[in-house]
PDB file of C-alpha atoms in Angstrom:
ATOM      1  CA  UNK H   1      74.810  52.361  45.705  1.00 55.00           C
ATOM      2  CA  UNK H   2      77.349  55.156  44.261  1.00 56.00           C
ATOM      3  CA  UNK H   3      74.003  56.502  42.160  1.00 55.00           C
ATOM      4  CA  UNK H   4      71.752  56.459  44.925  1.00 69.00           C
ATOM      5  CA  UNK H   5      74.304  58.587  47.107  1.00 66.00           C
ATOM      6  CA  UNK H   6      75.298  61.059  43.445  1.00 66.00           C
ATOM      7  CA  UNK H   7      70.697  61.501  43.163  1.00 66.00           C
ATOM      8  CA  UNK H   8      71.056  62.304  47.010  1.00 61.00           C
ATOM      9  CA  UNK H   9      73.690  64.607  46.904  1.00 62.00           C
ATOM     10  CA  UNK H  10      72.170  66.162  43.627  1.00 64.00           C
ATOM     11  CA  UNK H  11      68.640  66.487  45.334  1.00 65.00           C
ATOM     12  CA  UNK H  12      70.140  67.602  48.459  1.00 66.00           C
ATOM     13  CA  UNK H  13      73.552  69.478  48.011  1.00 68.00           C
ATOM     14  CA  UNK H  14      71.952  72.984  48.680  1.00 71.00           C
ATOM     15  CA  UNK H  15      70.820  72.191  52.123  1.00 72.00           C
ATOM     16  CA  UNK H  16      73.811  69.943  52.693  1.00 70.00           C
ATOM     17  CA  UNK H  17      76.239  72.974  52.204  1.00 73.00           C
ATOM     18  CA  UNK H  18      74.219  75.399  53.754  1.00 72.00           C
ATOM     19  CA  UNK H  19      73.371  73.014  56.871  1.00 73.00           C
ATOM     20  CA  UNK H  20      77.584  72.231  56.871  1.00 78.00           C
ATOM     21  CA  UNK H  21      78.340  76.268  56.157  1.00 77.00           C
ATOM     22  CA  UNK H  22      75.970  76.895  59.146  1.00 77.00           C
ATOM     23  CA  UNK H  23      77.649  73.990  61.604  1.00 82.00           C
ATOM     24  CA  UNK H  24      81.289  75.379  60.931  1.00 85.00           C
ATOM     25  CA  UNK H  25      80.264  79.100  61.694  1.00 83.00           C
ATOM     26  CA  UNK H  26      78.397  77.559  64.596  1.00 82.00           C
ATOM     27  CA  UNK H  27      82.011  75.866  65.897  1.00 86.00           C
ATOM     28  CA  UNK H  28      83.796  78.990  65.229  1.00 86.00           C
ATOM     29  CA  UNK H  29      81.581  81.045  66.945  1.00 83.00           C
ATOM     30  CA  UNK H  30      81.613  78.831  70.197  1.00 84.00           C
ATOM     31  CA  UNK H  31      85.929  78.594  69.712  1.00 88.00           C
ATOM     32  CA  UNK H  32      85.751  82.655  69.273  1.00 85.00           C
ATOM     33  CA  UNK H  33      83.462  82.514  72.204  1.00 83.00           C
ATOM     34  CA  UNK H  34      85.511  80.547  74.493  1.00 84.00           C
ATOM     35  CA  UNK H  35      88.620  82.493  73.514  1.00 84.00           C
ATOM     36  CA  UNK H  36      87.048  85.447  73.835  1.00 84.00           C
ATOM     37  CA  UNK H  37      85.338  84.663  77.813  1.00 81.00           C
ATOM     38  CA  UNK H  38      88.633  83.503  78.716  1.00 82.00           C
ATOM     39  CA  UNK H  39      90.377  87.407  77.632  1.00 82.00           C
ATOM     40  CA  UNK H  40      87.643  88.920  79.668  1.00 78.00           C
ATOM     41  CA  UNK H  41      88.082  87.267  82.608  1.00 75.00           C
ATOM     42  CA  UNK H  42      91.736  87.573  82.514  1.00 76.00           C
ATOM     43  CA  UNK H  43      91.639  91.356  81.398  1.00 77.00           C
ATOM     44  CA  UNK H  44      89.353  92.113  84.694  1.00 71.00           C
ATOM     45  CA  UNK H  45      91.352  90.425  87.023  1.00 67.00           C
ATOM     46  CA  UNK H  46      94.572  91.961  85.352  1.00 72.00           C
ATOM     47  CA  UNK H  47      92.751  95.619  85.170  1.00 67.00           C
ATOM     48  CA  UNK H  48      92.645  96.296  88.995  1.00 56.00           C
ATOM     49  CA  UNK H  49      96.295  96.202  89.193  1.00 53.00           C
ATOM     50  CA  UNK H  50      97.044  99.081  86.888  1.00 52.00           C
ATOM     51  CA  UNK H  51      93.323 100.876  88.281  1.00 48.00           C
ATOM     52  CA  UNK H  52      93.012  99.869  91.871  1.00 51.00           C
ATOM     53  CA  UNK H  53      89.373 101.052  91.579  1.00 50.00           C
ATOM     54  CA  UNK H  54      87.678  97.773  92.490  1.00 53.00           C
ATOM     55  CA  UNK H  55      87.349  95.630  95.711  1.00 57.00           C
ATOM     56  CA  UNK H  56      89.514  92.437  95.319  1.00 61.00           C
ATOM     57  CA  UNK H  57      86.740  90.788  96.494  1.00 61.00           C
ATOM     58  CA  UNK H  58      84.677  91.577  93.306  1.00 63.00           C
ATOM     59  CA  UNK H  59      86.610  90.169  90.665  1.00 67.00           C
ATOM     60  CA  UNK H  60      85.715  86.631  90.940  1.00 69.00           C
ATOM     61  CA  UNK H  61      82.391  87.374  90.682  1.00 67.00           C
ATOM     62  CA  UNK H  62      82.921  90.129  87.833  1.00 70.00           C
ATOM     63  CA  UNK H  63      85.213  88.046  85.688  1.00 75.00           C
ATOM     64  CA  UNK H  64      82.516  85.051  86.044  1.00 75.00           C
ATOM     65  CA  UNK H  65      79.707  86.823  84.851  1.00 74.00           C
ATOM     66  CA  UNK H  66      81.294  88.590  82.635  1.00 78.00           C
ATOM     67  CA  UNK H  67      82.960  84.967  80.948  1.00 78.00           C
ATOM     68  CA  UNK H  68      79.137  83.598  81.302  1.00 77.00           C
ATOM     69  CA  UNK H  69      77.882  86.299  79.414  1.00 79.00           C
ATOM     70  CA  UNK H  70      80.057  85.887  76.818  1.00 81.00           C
ATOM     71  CA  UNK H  71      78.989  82.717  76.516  1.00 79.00           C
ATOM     72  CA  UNK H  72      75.125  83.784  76.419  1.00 78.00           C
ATOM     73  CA  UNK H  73      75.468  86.070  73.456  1.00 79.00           C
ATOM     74  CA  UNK H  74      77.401  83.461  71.462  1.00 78.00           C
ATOM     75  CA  UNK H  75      74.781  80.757  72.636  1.00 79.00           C
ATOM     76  CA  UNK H  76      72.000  83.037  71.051  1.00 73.00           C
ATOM     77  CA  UNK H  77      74.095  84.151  67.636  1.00 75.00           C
ATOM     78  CA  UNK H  78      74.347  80.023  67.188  1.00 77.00           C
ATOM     79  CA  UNK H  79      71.003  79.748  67.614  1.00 73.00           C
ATOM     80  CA  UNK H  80      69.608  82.962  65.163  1.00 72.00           C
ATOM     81  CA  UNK H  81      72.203  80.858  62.818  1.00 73.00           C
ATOM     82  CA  UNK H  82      69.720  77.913  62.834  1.00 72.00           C
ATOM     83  CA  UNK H  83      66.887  79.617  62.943  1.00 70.00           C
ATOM     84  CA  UNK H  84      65.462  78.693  66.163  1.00 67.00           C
ATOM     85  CA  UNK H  85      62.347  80.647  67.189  1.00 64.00           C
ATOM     86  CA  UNK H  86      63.911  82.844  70.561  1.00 59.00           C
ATOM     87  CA  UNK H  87      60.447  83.187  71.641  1.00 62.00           C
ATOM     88  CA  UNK H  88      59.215  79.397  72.248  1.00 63.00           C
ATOM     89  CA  UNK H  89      62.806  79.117  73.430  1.00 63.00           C
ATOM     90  CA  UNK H  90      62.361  81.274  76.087  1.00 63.00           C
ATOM     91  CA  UNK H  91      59.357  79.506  77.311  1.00 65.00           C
ATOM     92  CA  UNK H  92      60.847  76.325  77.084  1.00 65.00           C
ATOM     93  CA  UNK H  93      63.568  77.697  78.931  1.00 66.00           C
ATOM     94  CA  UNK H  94      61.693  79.743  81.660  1.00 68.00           C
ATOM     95  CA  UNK H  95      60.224  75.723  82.140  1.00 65.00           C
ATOM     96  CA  UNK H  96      63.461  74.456  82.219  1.00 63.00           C
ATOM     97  CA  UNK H  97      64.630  76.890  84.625  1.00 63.00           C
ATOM     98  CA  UNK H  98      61.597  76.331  87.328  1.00 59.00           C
ATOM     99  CA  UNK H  99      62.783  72.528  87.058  1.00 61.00           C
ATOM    100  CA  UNK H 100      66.339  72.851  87.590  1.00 57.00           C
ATOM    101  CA  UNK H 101      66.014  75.515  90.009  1.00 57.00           C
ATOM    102  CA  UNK H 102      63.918  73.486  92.171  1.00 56.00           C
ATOM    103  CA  UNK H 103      66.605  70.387  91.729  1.00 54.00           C
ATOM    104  CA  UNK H 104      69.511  73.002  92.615  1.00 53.00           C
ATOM    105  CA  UNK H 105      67.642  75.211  95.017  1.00 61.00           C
ATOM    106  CA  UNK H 106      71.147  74.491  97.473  1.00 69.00           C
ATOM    107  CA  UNK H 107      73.302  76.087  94.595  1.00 75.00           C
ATOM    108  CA  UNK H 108      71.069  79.060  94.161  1.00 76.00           C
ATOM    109  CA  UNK H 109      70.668  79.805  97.390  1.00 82.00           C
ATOM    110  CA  UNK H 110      75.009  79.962  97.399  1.00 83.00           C
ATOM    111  CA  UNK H 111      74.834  82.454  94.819  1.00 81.00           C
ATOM    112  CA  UNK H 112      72.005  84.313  96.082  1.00 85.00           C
ATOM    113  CA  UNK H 113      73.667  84.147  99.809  1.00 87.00           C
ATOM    114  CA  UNK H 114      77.429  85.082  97.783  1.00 83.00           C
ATOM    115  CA  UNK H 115      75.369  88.376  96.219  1.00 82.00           C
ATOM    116  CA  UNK H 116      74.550  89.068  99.686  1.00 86.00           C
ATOM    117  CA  UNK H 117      78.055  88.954 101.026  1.00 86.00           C
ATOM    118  CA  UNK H 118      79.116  91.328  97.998  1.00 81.00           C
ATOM    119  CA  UNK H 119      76.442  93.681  98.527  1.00 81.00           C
ATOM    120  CA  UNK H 120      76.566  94.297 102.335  1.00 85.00           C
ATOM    121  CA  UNK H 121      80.485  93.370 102.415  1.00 86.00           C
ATOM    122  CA  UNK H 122      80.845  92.014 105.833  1.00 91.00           C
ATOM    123  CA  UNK H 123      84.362  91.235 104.360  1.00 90.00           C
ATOM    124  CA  UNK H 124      86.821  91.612 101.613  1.00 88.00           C
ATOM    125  CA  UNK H 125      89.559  89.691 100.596  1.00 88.00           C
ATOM    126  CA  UNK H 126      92.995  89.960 102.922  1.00 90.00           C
ATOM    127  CA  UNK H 127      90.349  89.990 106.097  1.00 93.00           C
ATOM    128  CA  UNK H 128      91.537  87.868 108.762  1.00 94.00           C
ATOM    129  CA  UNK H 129      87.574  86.529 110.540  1.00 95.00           C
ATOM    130  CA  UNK H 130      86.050  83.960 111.900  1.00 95.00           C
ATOM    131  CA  UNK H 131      83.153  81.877 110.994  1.00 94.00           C
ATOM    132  CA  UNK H 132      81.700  79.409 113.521  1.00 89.00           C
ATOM    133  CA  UNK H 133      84.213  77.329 114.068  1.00 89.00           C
ATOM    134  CA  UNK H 134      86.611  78.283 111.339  1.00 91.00           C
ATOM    135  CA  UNK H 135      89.126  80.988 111.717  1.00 93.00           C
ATOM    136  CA  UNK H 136      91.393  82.481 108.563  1.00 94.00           C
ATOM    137  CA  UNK H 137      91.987  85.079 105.783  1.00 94.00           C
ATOM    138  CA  UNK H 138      90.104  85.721 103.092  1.00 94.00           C
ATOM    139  CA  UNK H 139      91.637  84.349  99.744  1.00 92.00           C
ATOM    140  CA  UNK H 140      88.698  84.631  97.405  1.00 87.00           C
ATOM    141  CA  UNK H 141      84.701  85.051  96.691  1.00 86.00           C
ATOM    142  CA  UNK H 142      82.944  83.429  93.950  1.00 81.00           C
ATOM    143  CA  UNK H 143      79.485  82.640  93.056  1.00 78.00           C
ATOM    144  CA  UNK H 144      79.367  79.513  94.818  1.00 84.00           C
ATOM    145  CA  UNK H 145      82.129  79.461  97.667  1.00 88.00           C
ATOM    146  CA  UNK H 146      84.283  81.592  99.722  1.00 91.00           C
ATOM    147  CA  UNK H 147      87.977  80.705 100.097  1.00 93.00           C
ATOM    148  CA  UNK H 148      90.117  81.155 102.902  1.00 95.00           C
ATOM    149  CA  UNK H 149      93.708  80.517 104.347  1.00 95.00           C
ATOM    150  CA  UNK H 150      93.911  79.097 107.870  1.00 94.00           C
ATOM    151  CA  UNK H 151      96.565  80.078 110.258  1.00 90.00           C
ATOM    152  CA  UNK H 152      97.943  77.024 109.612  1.00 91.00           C
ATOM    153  CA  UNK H 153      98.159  77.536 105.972  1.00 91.00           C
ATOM    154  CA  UNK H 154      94.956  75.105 105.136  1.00 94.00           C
ATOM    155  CA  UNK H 155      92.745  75.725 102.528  1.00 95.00           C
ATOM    156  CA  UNK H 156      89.310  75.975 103.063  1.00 94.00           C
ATOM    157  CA  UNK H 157      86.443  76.392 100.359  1.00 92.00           C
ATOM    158  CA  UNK H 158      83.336  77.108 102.176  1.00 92.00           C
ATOM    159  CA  UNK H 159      79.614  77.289 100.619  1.00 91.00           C
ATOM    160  CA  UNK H 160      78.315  80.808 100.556  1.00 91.00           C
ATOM    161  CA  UNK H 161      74.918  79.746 102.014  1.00 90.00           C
ATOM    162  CA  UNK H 162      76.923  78.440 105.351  1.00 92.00           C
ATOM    163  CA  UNK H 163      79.339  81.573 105.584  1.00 93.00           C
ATOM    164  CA  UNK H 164      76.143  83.776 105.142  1.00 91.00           C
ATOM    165  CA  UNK H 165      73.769  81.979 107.843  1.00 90.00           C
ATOM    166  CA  UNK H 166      76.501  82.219 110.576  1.00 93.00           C
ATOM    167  CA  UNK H 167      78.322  84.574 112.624  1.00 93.00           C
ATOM    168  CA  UNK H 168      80.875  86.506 110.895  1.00 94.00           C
ATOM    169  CA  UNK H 169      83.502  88.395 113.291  1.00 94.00           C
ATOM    170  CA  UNK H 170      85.916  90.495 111.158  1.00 95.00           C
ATOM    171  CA  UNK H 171      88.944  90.902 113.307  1.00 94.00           C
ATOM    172  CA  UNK H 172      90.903  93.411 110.325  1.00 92.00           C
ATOM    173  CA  UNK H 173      87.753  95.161 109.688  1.00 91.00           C
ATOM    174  CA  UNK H 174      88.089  98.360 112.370  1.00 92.00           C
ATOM    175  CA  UNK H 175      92.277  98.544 111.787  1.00 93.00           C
ATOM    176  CA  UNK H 176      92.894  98.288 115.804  1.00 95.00           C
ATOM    177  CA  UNK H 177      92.172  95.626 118.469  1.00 94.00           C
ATOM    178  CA  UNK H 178      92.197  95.347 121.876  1.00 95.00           C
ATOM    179  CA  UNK H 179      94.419  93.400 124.056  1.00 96.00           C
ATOM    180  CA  UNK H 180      93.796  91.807 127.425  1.00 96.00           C
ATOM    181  CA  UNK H 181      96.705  90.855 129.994  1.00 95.00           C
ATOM    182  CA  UNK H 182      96.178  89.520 132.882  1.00 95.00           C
ATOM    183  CA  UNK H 183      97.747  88.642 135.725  1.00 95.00           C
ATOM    184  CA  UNK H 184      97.635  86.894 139.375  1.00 95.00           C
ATOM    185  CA  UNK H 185      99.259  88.767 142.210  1.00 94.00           C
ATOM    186  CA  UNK H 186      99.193  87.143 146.215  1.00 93.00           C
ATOM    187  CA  UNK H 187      96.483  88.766 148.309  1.00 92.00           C
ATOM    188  CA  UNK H 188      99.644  89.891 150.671  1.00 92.00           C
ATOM    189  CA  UNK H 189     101.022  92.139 147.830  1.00 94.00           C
ATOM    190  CA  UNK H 190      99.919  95.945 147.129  1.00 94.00           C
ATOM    191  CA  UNK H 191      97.305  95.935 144.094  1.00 95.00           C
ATOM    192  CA  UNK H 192      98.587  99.845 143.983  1.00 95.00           C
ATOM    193  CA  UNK H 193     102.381  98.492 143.032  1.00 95.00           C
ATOM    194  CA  UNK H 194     100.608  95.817 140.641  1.00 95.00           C
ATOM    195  CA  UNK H 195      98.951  98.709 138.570  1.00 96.00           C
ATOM    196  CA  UNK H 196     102.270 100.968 138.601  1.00 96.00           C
ATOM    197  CA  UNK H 197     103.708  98.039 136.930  1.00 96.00           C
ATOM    198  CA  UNK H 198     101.447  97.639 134.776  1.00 96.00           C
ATOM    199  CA  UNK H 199     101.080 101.462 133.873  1.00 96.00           C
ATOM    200  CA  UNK H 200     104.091 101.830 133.356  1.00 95.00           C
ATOM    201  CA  UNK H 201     104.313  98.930 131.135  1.00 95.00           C
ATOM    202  CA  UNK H 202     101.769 100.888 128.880  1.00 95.00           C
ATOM    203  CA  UNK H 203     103.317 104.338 128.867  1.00 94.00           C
ATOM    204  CA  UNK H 204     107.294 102.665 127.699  1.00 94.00           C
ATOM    205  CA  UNK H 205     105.311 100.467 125.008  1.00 94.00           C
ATOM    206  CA  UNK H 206     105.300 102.763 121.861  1.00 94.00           C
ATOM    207  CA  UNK H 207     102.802 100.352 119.867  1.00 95.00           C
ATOM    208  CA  UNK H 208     100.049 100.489 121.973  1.00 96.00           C
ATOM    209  CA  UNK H 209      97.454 103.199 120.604  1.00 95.00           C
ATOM    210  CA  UNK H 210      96.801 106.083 123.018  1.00 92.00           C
ATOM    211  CA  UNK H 211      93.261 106.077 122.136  1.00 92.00           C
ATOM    212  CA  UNK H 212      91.861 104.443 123.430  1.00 92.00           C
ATOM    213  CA  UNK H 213      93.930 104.773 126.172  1.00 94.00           C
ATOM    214  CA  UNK H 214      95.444 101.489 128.212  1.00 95.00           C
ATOM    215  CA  UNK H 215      93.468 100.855 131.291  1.00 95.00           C
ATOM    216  CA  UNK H 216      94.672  98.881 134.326  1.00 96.00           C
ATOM    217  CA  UNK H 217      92.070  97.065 136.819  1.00 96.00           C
ATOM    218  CA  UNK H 218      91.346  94.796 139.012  1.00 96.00           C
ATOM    219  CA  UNK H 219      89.359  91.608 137.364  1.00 94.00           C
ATOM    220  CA  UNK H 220      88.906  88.834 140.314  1.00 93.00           C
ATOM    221  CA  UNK H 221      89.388  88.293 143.312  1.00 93.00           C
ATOM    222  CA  UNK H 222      90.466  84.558 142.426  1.00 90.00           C
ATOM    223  CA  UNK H 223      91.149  81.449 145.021  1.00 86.00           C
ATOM    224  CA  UNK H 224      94.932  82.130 145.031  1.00 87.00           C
ATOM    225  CA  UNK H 225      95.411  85.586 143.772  1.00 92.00           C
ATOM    226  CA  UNK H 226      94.035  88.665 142.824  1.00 95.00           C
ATOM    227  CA  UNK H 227      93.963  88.625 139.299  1.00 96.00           C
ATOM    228  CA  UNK H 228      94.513  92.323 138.022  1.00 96.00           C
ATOM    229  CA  UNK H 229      94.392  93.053 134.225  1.00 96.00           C
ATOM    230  CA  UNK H 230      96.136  95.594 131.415  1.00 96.00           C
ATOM    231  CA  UNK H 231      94.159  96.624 128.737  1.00 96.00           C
ATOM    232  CA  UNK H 232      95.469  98.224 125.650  1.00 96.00           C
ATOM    233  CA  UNK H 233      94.555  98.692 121.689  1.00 96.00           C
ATOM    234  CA  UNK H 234      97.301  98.373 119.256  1.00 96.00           C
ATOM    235  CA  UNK H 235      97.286  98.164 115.293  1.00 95.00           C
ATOM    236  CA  UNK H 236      96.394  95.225 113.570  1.00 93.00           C
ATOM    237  CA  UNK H 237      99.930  94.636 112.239  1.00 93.00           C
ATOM    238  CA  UNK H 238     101.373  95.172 115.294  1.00 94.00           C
ATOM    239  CA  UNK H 239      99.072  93.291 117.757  1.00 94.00           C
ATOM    240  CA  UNK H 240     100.508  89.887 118.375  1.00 93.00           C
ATOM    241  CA  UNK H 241     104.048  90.895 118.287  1.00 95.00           C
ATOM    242  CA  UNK H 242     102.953  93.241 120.856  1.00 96.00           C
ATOM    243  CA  UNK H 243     100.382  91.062 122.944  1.00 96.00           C
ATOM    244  CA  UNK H 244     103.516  88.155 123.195  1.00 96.00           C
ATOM    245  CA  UNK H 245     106.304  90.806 124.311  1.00 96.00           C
ATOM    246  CA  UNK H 246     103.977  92.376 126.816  1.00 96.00           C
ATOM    247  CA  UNK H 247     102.995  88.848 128.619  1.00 96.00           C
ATOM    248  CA  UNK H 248     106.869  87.957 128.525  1.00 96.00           C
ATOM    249  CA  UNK H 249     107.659  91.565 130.246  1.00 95.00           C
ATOM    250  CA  UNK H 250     104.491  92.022 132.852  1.00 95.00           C
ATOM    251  CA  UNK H 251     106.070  88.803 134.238  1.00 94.00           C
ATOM    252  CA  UNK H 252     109.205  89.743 134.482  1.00 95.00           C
ATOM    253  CA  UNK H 253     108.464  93.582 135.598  1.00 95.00           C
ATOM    254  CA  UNK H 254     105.454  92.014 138.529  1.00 95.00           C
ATOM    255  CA  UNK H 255     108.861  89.630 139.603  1.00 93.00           C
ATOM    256  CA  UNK H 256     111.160  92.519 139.551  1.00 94.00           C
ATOM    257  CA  UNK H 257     108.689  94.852 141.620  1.00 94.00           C
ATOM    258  CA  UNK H 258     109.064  92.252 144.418  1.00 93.00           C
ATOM    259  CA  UNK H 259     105.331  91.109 143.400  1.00 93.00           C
ATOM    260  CA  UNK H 260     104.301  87.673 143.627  1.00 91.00           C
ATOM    261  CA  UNK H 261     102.755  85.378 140.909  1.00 88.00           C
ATOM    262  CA  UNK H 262     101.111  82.591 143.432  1.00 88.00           C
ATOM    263  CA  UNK H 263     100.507  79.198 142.285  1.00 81.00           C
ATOM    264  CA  UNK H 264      96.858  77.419 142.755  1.00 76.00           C
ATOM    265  CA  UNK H 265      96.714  76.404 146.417  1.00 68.00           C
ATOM    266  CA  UNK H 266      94.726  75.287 149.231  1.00 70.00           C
ATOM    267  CA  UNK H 267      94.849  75.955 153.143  1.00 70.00           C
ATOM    268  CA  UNK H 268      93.688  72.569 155.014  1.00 73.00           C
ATOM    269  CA  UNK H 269      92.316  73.564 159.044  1.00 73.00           C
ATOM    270  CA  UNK H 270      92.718  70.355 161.207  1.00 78.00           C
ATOM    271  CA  UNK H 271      90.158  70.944 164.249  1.00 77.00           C
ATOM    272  CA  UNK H 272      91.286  69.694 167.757  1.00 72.00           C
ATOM    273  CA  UNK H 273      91.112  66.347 169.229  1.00 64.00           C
ATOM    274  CA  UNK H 274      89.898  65.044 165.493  1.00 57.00           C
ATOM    275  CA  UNK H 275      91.812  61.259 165.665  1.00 54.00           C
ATOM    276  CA  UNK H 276      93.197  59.858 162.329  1.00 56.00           C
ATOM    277  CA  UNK H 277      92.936  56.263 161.969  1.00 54.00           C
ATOM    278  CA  UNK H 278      96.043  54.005 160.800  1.00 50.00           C
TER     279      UNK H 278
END
């Protein structure tokens, strides 16, 4: 047995150490590979803070490509090691690739829809939106999902392909929006003293935009009340903050005004000799 293995080794220790000599370059390459994907990734992700060049919403995508890539080249120096023939390779993987595209065509169609939403940029990361149903901020998107934070503070991964096929309203995207108040006032009071409350509401409130300038109007003429509206634009920042103080004063100012706020009611007419049973 020990000469049969010393005649092997002897016939065969050429090929042995070259075929070992080529395996450990092969393992260092994919180690240097892997080290060096990971200091890409992190080096694009870290270079936007000291730049500030690049969209937040790019770097996912950017430092994934960029750590795939890495990993292409190395794949192809392991193989020219072994002398695989690139050429038949490339057919067999052009093959490969109709097959498993067809199996993944949902996964593909993620990154192809995520390209899309970095391309036309219906959002960027810190964008507060809402898709169908879903409403929160932006926290990240990659090839395959985009990541948001609800109001709440859930986390929510979506697939690209859904986030692309719906709606998407961007409520950060135009740095203003638009707030509506409304209001019920009795059909005995003035509608005149309703908007000078209301005006002058607007003109003391020093976060509301003046352009577009705050409107006033009347927007129903409900069952119990006339229901008269203020309509103002304020900063993005400043909007709720604003939109809660203003509901808390117009009641308090329409009180103050002698206005009246009516509650739902109904008037019930009793016609004449009409007899009620016991």
């Amino acid at each position: 047995m020990k000469q049969t293995i010393n005649e092997f080794w002897l016939n065969n220790s050429e090929t042995i150490i070259a075929l070992g000599y080529k395996v450990i370059l092969a393992i260092a390459i994919l180690i240097a590979s892997a080290v060096l994907a990971k200091s890409v990734k992190k080096a694009i992700k870290n270079s936007n803070a000291t730049l500030k060049k690049v969209d937040n919403t790019l770097l996912p995508i950017l430092s994934s490509v960029a750590g795939y890539a890495v990993y292409i080249i190395g794949g192809v120096f392991i193989l020219d090691i072994f002398g695989v023939n690139t050429a038949s390779l490339i057919a067999l993987m052009g093959a490969a690739g109709l097959a498993i595209g067809l199996a993944l065509k949902d996964t593909l169609s993620n990154i192809a829809a995520g390209m899309m939403l970095l391309i036309l940029r219906p959002f960027k990361v810190g964008d507060f939106v809402e898709i169908g149903s879903m409403q929160g901020t932006v926290s990240e998107v990659n090839l395959f999902t985009s990541v948001f934070q609800t109001i709440d503070g859930l986390y929510i991964a979506s697939p690209n392909g859904i986030v692309w096929g719906n709606n998407i309203k961007n409520f950060t995207r135009n740095g203003k929006r638009r707030m509506d108040i409304v209001v019920g006032i009795s059909y005995a009071d003035s509608i005149d003293d309703g908007f000078a409350v209301l005006k002058d509401i607007a003109a003391n409130e020093s976060r509301l935009l003046s352009e577009p300038a705050a409107q006033v109007m009347v927007t129903a003429m409900a069952e119990s009340s006339v229901n008269i509206q203020l309509r103002a634009w304020a900063k993005n920042e400043d909007y709720w903050q604003t939109y809660w103080d203003l509901n808390k004063r117009v009641k308090e100012s329409i009180e103050r005004a002698g206005l009246t706020i009516p509650f739902p009611q109904r008037t019930l007419h009793i016609p004449e000799g009409v007899v009620t049973k016991k």
